[in-house]
Amino acid sequence: MNRFLSRILAGALFAALAFAAWHAGRQAWADLLFQDNTLNSVQRAVLLEKGNAEYRELLGEHLEGLGYDPTSEFISATKLSPRNARYWIRLSFFHEVQGKYQDAERELLEADRVDRKFDPPWALMNFYFRRNNSREFWRWTRRALEISYDDVSAIFRLALNMDSDWRATAAVLPSRSDVAAQFLVFLTNDGRANGTGPLALQVARTAQAKDVPALLAWCNHAMEKEMPAAVAVWNTLCARGLLHHKALAPAEGQLITNGDFSWTPAETGFDWRADPVEGVSAQFPGGSEGLEVTLSGGQPENCFLLWQPIPLAAGQHYTLEYQYKVSGSDRTSSVGVHWEIAPPAAGAILARSEDFQASSEWTTATFRFDSAGNNAARLMLRYIRPPGSVRWQGTLMVRELTSRISR
């Protein structure tokens, strides 16, 4: 009896294994036919695996492309995999092309019901955009942004096509600061950032560290036309500890960022920039040593060594004070280095300091200038070879650069 039962069990096991092998082979063959991706091969794959929603969808694509009715295949895909939004969205698009808008809308809403991820709201946004239904468009735009991740530029682009006024999109932004920061970058890169100061300040008030680069990029754009707004955003980031600098207050004489050169410049926002110049190197050793600039003697005859944007109060008088010392190959004459105040864009120099003089000891110097009607400028450290001299070679150091109102 035991031997008989063993044979029965062995036979059943063999049959099960044979069936599993046959079924696996059938699936593998169906998949090969599916991958071949012709009408005939996909039809054969469907015959082998009638319960595969992906096969049904692809068969519908082939039928539609050849002018046949794919409805039954698209519907079968939704029935076979009812919780997969992809098949509902595809069926909806087919019905929309046919002009069956109510069916298309119902299917998209079902896609959102069964799958609360990003694709259904994005599809609904596009559907209502094509139907010119602004109320529903903005409702689903808000929903798409709330659950979005990574780059959402496509959402912003579609929203601005619905309404070119950026405020309409801003009105549906979620409370997430990263989305609003992305919107600022998008507007800036798209040439639409004018007048967006209130939005930038709103973002700055709730920004996280990862949002700071986007806000500084906006500040770089805004300095020329919206300097007060750029200062407000910068100061907000400083006050919240997201930037390690003091607040700027041009009406009170506080114009300079990182004037002690204790931080390596970020080269964005109101911090220093050191554009690459052959024969020039700038170092920021920190501490009491300040800035160290070395000229090799092979630098251009006229070049900028360092600069930063500064805010101004129109009609105000300012004094800059700084300390410097110089060591180099020529200790008997001017080295050709000086400060300049220039407009944010190209234009005539507003003011210029006296040239630095060769000195191995720390020397205190001042430089006075008027803002006239300007609320923005550039402070630049510049080298110009003095007439009748060779290009200067050596090292100059600057520290304790401050600004104040001139009395």
Coordinates of C-alpha atoms in Angstrom, one line a residue:
M1 CA 0.0 0.0 0.0
N2 CA 2.8 2.4 0.9
R3 CA 4.5 1.7 -2.4
F4 CA 1.2 2.3 -4.3
L5 CA 0.7 5.6 -2.6
S6 CA 4.3 6.6 -3.3
R7 CA 3.7 5.9 -7.0
I8 CA 0.6 8.0 -7.0
L9 CA 2.3 10.9 -5.3
A10 CA 5.3 10.6 -7.6
G11 CA 3.0 10.6 -10.6
A12 CA 1.0 13.6 -9.3
L13 CA 4.3 15.5 -8.7
F14 CA 5.5 14.6 -12.1
A15 CA 2.3 15.9 -13.7
A16 CA 2.5 19.1 -11.7
L17 CA 6.0 19.7 -12.7
A18 CA 5.2 18.9 -16.3
F19 CA 2.3 21.3 -16.2
A20 CA 4.4 24.0 -14.6
A21 CA 7.1 23.5 -17.3
W22 CA 4.4 23.6 -20.0
H23 CA 2.9 26.8 -18.6
A24 CA 6.2 28.5 -18.2
G25 CA 7.1 27.6 -21.8
R26 CA 3.7 28.9 -22.9
Q27 CA 4.3 32.2 -21.1
A28 CA 7.8 32.5 -22.5
W29 CA 6.6 31.9 -26.0
A30 CA 3.8 34.4 -25.5
D31 CA 6.3 37.0 -24.3
L32 CA 8.5 36.4 -27.3
L33 CA 5.5 37.0 -29.6
F34 CA 4.7 40.1 -27.6
Q35 CA 8.2 41.4 -27.9
D36 CA 8.1 40.8 -31.7
N37 CA 5.5 43.6 -31.7
T38 CA 3.6 42.9 -35.0
L39 CA -0.2 42.7 -35.3
N40 CA 0.0 38.9 -36.0
S41 CA 2.5 38.2 -33.2
V42 CA 0.6 40.1 -30.6
Q43 CA -2.7 38.5 -31.7
R44 CA -1.1 35.1 -31.1
A45 CA 0.3 36.2 -27.8
V46 CA -3.2 37.2 -26.7
L47 CA -4.5 33.8 -27.7
L48 CA -1.9 32.2 -25.5
E49 CA -2.3 34.5 -22.6
K50 CA -5.9 35.9 -22.7
G51 CA -5.7 37.3 -19.2
N52 CA -2.7 39.6 -19.9
A53 CA -3.8 43.3 -19.8
E54 CA -0.5 44.5 -21.3
Y55 CA -0.9 42.2 -24.4
R56 CA -4.5 43.4 -24.8
E57 CA -3.5 47.1 -24.7
L58 CA -0.7 46.6 -27.3
L59 CA -3.2 44.7 -29.6
G60 CA -5.5 47.7 -29.3
E61 CA -2.7 50.0 -30.3
H62 CA -2.0 47.9 -33.5
L63 CA -5.7 47.7 -34.3
E64 CA -6.2 51.5 -33.9
G65 CA -3.1 52.2 -36.0
L66 CA -4.5 50.1 -38.9
G67 CA -7.9 51.8 -38.7
Y68 CA -9.7 49.0 -36.9
D69 CA -11.8 49.4 -33.8
P70 CA -9.7 48.7 -30.7
T71 CA -12.4 49.4 -28.1
S72 CA -12.8 45.8 -26.9
E73 CA -9.1 45.4 -26.4
F74 CA -8.7 48.6 -24.4
I75 CA -11.8 47.8 -22.3
S76 CA -10.5 44.2 -21.7
A77 CA -7.2 45.7 -20.4
T78 CA -9.1 47.8 -17.8
K79 CA -11.2 44.7 -16.7
L80 CA -8.1 42.5 -16.5
S81 CA -6.2 45.1 -14.4
P82 CA -8.8 47.4 -13.0
R83 CA -6.4 49.0 -10.5
N84 CA -3.8 50.0 -13.0
A85 CA -4.4 53.7 -14.0
R86 CA -2.5 53.3 -17.2
Y87 CA -5.2 51.3 -18.9
W88 CA -8.0 53.7 -17.8
I89 CA -5.9 56.6 -19.1
R90 CA -5.3 54.9 -22.5
L91 CA -9.0 54.1 -22.9
S92 CA -9.9 57.6 -22.0
F93 CA -7.6 59.1 -24.6
F94 CA -9.2 56.8 -27.3
H95 CA -12.7 57.9 -26.3
E96 CA -11.6 61.6 -26.3
V97 CA -10.3 61.3 -29.9
Q98 CA -13.7 59.8 -30.8
G99 CA -15.4 62.8 -29.3
K100 CA -16.9 60.8 -26.4
Y101 CA -15.9 63.4 -23.8
Q102 CA -18.1 62.2 -21.0
D103 CA -16.8 58.6 -21.3
A104 CA -13.2 60.0 -21.4
E105 CA -13.7 62.1 -18.3
R106 CA -15.3 59.3 -16.4
E107 CA -12.4 57.0 -17.2
L108 CA -9.8 59.5 -16.1
L109 CA -11.7 60.0 -12.8
E110 CA -11.7 56.2 -12.3
A111 CA -8.0 56.2 -13.0
D112 CA -7.5 58.7 -10.2
R113 CA -9.8 56.7 -7.9
V114 CA -7.9 53.4 -8.3
D115 CA -4.4 55.0 -8.3
R116 CA -3.7 58.1 -6.2
K117 CA -0.3 58.8 -7.8
F118 CA 0.8 61.5 -10.2
D119 CA -0.2 60.1 -13.6
P120 CA -4.0 60.5 -13.3
P121 CA -4.0 64.2 -12.2
W122 CA -1.5 65.0 -14.9
A123 CA -3.8 63.3 -17.5
L124 CA -6.8 65.2 -16.1
M125 CA -4.9 68.5 -16.3
N126 CA -4.2 67.9 -20.0
F127 CA -7.8 66.7 -20.6
Y128 CA -9.3 69.9 -19.1
F129 CA -6.8 72.0 -20.8
R130 CA -7.9 70.6 -24.2
R131 CA -11.5 71.1 -23.2
N132 CA -10.7 74.7 -22.1
N133 CA -12.3 74.0 -18.7
S134 CA -10.3 76.4 -16.5
R135 CA -12.0 75.6 -13.2
E136 CA -11.3 71.9 -13.4
F137 CA -7.9 72.5 -14.9
W138 CA -6.7 74.5 -11.9
R139 CA -8.2 72.0 -9.5
W140 CA -6.3 69.2 -11.0
T141 CA -3.2 71.3 -11.3
R142 CA -3.2 71.9 -7.6
R143 CA -3.6 68.1 -7.1
A144 CA -0.8 67.3 -9.5
L145 CA 1.6 69.7 -7.8
E146 CA 0.7 68.4 -4.3
I147 CA 1.8 64.9 -5.1
S148 CA 4.5 65.8 -7.6
Y149 CA 8.2 64.9 -7.2
D150 CA 11.5 65.8 -9.0
D151 CA 11.1 68.2 -12.0
V152 CA 7.6 69.7 -12.5
S153 CA 8.5 72.1 -15.3
A154 CA 6.0 70.4 -17.6
I155 CA 3.2 71.4 -15.2
F156 CA 4.3 75.0 -15.1
R157 CA 4.6 75.2 -18.8
L158 CA 1.0 73.9 -19.3
A159 CA -0.3 76.1 -16.6
L160 CA 1.2 79.2 -18.2
N161 CA -0.3 78.2 -21.5
M162 CA -3.7 78.2 -19.8
D163 CA -3.0 81.6 -18.2
S164 CA 0.1 83.5 -19.0
D165 CA -0.1 85.5 -15.7
W166 CA 2.2 83.7 -13.3
R167 CA -0.1 84.7 -10.4
A168 CA -2.7 82.2 -11.6
T169 CA -0.2 79.3 -11.2
A170 CA 1.1 80.8 -7.9
A171 CA -2.4 80.7 -6.6
V172 CA -2.5 76.8 -6.8
L173 CA 1.0 76.1 -5.5
P174 CA 1.0 73.7 -2.5
S175 CA 2.6 74.8 0.8
R176 CA 5.7 72.8 -0.1
S177 CA 8.6 75.4 -0.5
D178 CA 10.4 73.2 -3.0
V179 CA 7.6 73.4 -5.5
A180 CA 7.5 77.2 -5.2
A181 CA 11.2 77.4 -5.5
Q182 CA 11.1 75.4 -8.7
F183 CA 8.5 77.8 -10.0
L184 CA 10.8 80.7 -9.4
V185 CA 13.6 79.0 -11.3
F186 CA 11.2 78.2 -14.1
L187 CA 10.0 81.8 -14.4
T188 CA 13.5 83.1 -14.3
N189 CA 14.8 80.8 -16.9
D190 CA 11.8 81.5 -19.1
G191 CA 12.2 85.3 -18.9
R192 CA 9.0 85.8 -16.8
A193 CA 10.5 86.7 -13.4
N194 CA 9.7 90.4 -13.5
G195 CA 7.4 91.4 -10.6
T196 CA 7.8 88.1 -8.8
G197 CA 9.3 89.6 -5.7
P198 CA 6.3 88.9 -3.5
L199 CA 6.4 85.2 -4.5
A200 CA 10.2 85.0 -3.8
L201 CA 9.8 86.6 -0.4
Q202 CA 7.0 84.1 0.4
V203 CA 9.2 81.2 -0.5
A204 CA 12.2 82.6 1.5
R205 CA 10.0 82.8 4.7
T206 CA 9.5 79.0 4.6
A207 CA 12.5 77.8 2.6
Q208 CA 14.7 74.9 3.5
A209 CA 18.4 74.6 2.8
K210 CA 17.8 72.8 -0.5
D211 CA 15.7 75.8 -1.7
V212 CA 18.4 78.4 -1.2
P213 CA 20.2 77.9 -4.6
A214 CA 16.9 78.6 -6.4
L215 CA 16.3 81.7 -4.3
L216 CA 19.8 83.0 -5.0
A217 CA 19.4 82.4 -8.7
W218 CA 16.2 84.5 -8.5
C219 CA 18.2 87.2 -6.6
N220 CA 20.8 87.3 -9.3
H221 CA 18.1 88.1 -11.9
A222 CA 16.2 90.5 -9.7
M223 CA 19.1 92.8 -8.7
E224 CA 19.0 94.9 -11.8
K225 CA 15.2 95.7 -11.8
E226 CA 13.9 94.6 -8.3
M227 CA 16.8 95.4 -6.0
P228 CA 14.6 96.1 -2.9
A229 CA 12.9 92.7 -3.3
A230 CA 16.3 91.0 -3.8
V231 CA 17.6 92.6 -0.6
A232 CA 14.4 91.5 1.3
V233 CA 14.8 87.9 0.1
W234 CA 18.6 87.9 1.0
N235 CA 17.9 89.4 4.4
T236 CA 15.2 86.8 5.1
L237 CA 17.6 84.0 4.3
C238 CA 20.3 85.6 6.6
A239 CA 17.8 86.1 9.4
R240 CA 16.7 82.4 9.2
G241 CA 20.3 81.2 9.3
L242 CA 20.2 79.8 5.8
L243 CA 23.0 82.2 4.8
H244 CA 26.0 83.0 7.1
H245 CA 26.0 86.8 6.4
K246 CA 24.7 90.0 8.0
A247 CA 21.6 91.7 6.6
L248 CA 22.0 94.5 4.1
A249 CA 20.5 97.9 4.8
P250 CA 21.5 100.5 2.2
A251 CA 19.5 103.3 3.9
E252 CA 21.7 102.8 6.9
G253 CA 24.9 102.4 5.1
Q254 CA 25.3 98.6 5.3
L255 CA 26.2 97.6 1.7
I256 CA 28.9 95.0 1.9
T257 CA 28.6 91.2 2.1
N258 CA 31.5 89.2 3.5
G259 CA 33.6 92.4 3.9
D260 CA 36.1 90.6 6.2
F261 CA 36.5 87.9 3.6
S262 CA 36.2 85.2 6.3
W263 CA 34.0 83.0 4.0
T264 CA 35.0 81.5 0.7
P265 CA 32.6 83.4 -1.6
A266 CA 29.6 81.5 -2.9
E267 CA 29.8 83.6 -6.1
T268 CA 26.1 84.1 -6.2
G269 CA 23.6 86.5 -4.6
F270 CA 25.3 89.5 -2.9
D271 CA 28.5 87.6 -2.3
W272 CA 31.9 88.1 -4.1
R273 CA 32.6 86.8 -7.5
A274 CA 36.1 86.1 -8.8
D275 CA 35.9 85.6 -12.6
P276 CA 38.7 83.5 -14.0
V277 CA 41.5 85.8 -15.3
E278 CA 44.9 84.5 -16.7
G279 CA 47.7 85.5 -14.4
V280 CA 45.4 86.3 -11.4
S281 CA 44.6 84.1 -8.4
A282 CA 42.4 85.1 -5.4
Q283 CA 42.7 83.3 -2.0
F284 CA 40.5 83.6 1.1
P285 CA 42.6 82.3 3.9
G286 CA 40.1 83.5 6.5
G287 CA 40.9 84.9 10.0
S288 CA 42.5 88.3 10.1
E289 CA 44.4 87.9 6.8
G290 CA 41.3 88.7 4.7
L291 CA 41.6 88.6 0.9
E292 CA 44.9 87.7 -0.9
V293 CA 45.2 88.4 -4.6
T294 CA 48.4 87.5 -6.5
L295 CA 49.2 89.0 -10.0
S296 CA 51.8 87.1 -11.9
G297 CA 52.8 89.9 -14.2
G298 CA 51.2 88.0 -17.1
Q299 CA 47.7 89.3 -16.3
P300 CA 45.8 91.5 -18.9
E301 CA 46.6 95.2 -18.8
N302 CA 42.9 95.8 -17.7
C303 CA 41.0 93.2 -15.7
F304 CA 38.6 92.8 -12.8
L305 CA 40.0 90.9 -9.8
L306 CA 36.9 90.7 -7.7
W307 CA 33.4 92.1 -7.6
Q308 CA 30.0 91.9 -5.9
P309 CA 26.6 93.5 -6.4
I310 CA 25.6 96.1 -3.8
P311 CA 22.3 97.7 -3.0
L312 CA 22.1 101.5 -2.7
A313 CA 19.6 104.1 -1.4
A314 CA 19.0 106.7 -4.0
G315 CA 20.4 110.1 -3.2
Q316 CA 22.7 108.8 -0.4
H317 CA 26.4 109.5 0.3
Y318 CA 28.6 106.6 1.3
T319 CA 32.1 105.9 2.6
L320 CA 33.9 102.7 2.2
E321 CA 36.8 101.9 4.5
Y322 CA 39.3 99.1 4.2
Q323 CA 42.8 98.0 5.1
Y324 CA 45.4 96.7 2.6
K325 CA 49.0 95.9 2.2
V326 CA 51.1 95.2 -0.9
S327 CA 54.3 93.3 -1.6
G328 CA 55.8 92.9 -5.1
S329 CA 58.4 93.6 -7.6
D330 CA 57.8 97.3 -7.7
R331 CA 57.6 99.0 -4.3
T332 CA 58.0 102.6 -5.5
S333 CA 54.8 103.4 -7.4
S334 CA 51.1 102.7 -7.7
V335 CA 50.3 99.1 -8.4
G336 CA 47.3 100.0 -10.6
V337 CA 44.7 98.4 -8.4
H338 CA 41.7 100.3 -7.2
W339 CA 38.0 100.1 -6.3
E340 CA 35.2 101.1 -8.7
I341 CA 31.5 101.6 -8.4
A342 CA 29.7 100.8 -11.7
P343 CA 26.1 100.3 -12.8
P344 CA 24.7 96.7 -12.7
A345 CA 24.7 96.7 -16.5
A346 CA 27.2 98.3 -18.9
G347 CA 27.6 102.0 -18.4
A348 CA 29.9 104.7 -17.3
I349 CA 31.8 104.2 -14.0
L350 CA 30.1 106.0 -11.2
A351 CA 33.1 106.5 -8.9
R352 CA 36.7 105.3 -8.5
S353 CA 39.1 105.1 -5.5
E354 CA 42.7 106.1 -5.6
D355 CA 45.1 103.3 -6.6
F356 CA 46.6 101.1 -3.9
Q357 CA 50.1 102.2 -3.0
A358 CA 53.0 99.8 -2.4
S359 CA 53.2 99.2 1.4
S360 CA 54.5 96.3 3.4
E361 CA 52.4 97.4 6.4
W362 CA 48.6 97.4 6.8
T363 CA 47.3 100.7 5.5
T364 CA 43.8 102.1 6.2
A365 CA 42.1 103.9 3.3
T366 CA 38.7 105.4 2.6
F367 CA 36.7 105.9 -0.6
R368 CA 33.6 108.2 -0.8
F369 CA 30.9 108.1 -3.5
D370 CA 27.3 109.2 -4.1
S371 CA 24.5 106.8 -5.2
A372 CA 22.8 109.6 -7.2
G373 CA 19.6 108.1 -8.4
N374 CA 20.7 104.5 -8.4
N375 CA 19.5 101.7 -6.1
A376 CA 21.9 99.1 -7.4
A377 CA 25.6 99.0 -8.4
R378 CA 28.6 96.8 -8.6
L379 CA 31.6 97.2 -6.3
M380 CA 34.7 96.0 -8.3
L381 CA 38.3 95.6 -7.5
R382 CA 40.1 96.4 -10.7
Y383 CA 43.6 96.4 -12.1
I384 CA 44.7 98.8 -14.9
R385 CA 48.3 99.0 -15.8
P386 CA 49.5 102.6 -15.0
P387 CA 50.9 104.4 -18.1
G388 CA 54.6 104.1 -18.5
S389 CA 54.9 101.1 -16.3
V390 CA 55.2 97.4 -16.8
R391 CA 52.5 95.0 -15.6
W392 CA 52.7 94.8 -11.9
Q393 CA 53.7 91.5 -10.3
G394 CA 53.1 90.8 -6.6
T395 CA 50.5 90.1 -3.9
L396 CA 48.0 92.5 -2.3
M397 CA 45.9 91.8 0.7
V398 CA 42.6 93.4 1.8
R399 CA 40.7 93.1 5.0
E400 CA 38.0 94.8 7.1
L401 CA 36.1 96.3 4.2
T402 CA 33.1 98.2 5.6
S403 CA 30.6 100.8 4.5
R404 CA 28.8 103.6 6.2
I405 CA 26.7 106.7 5.5
S406 CA 28.9 109.8 4.9
R407 CA 28.1 112.6 7.2

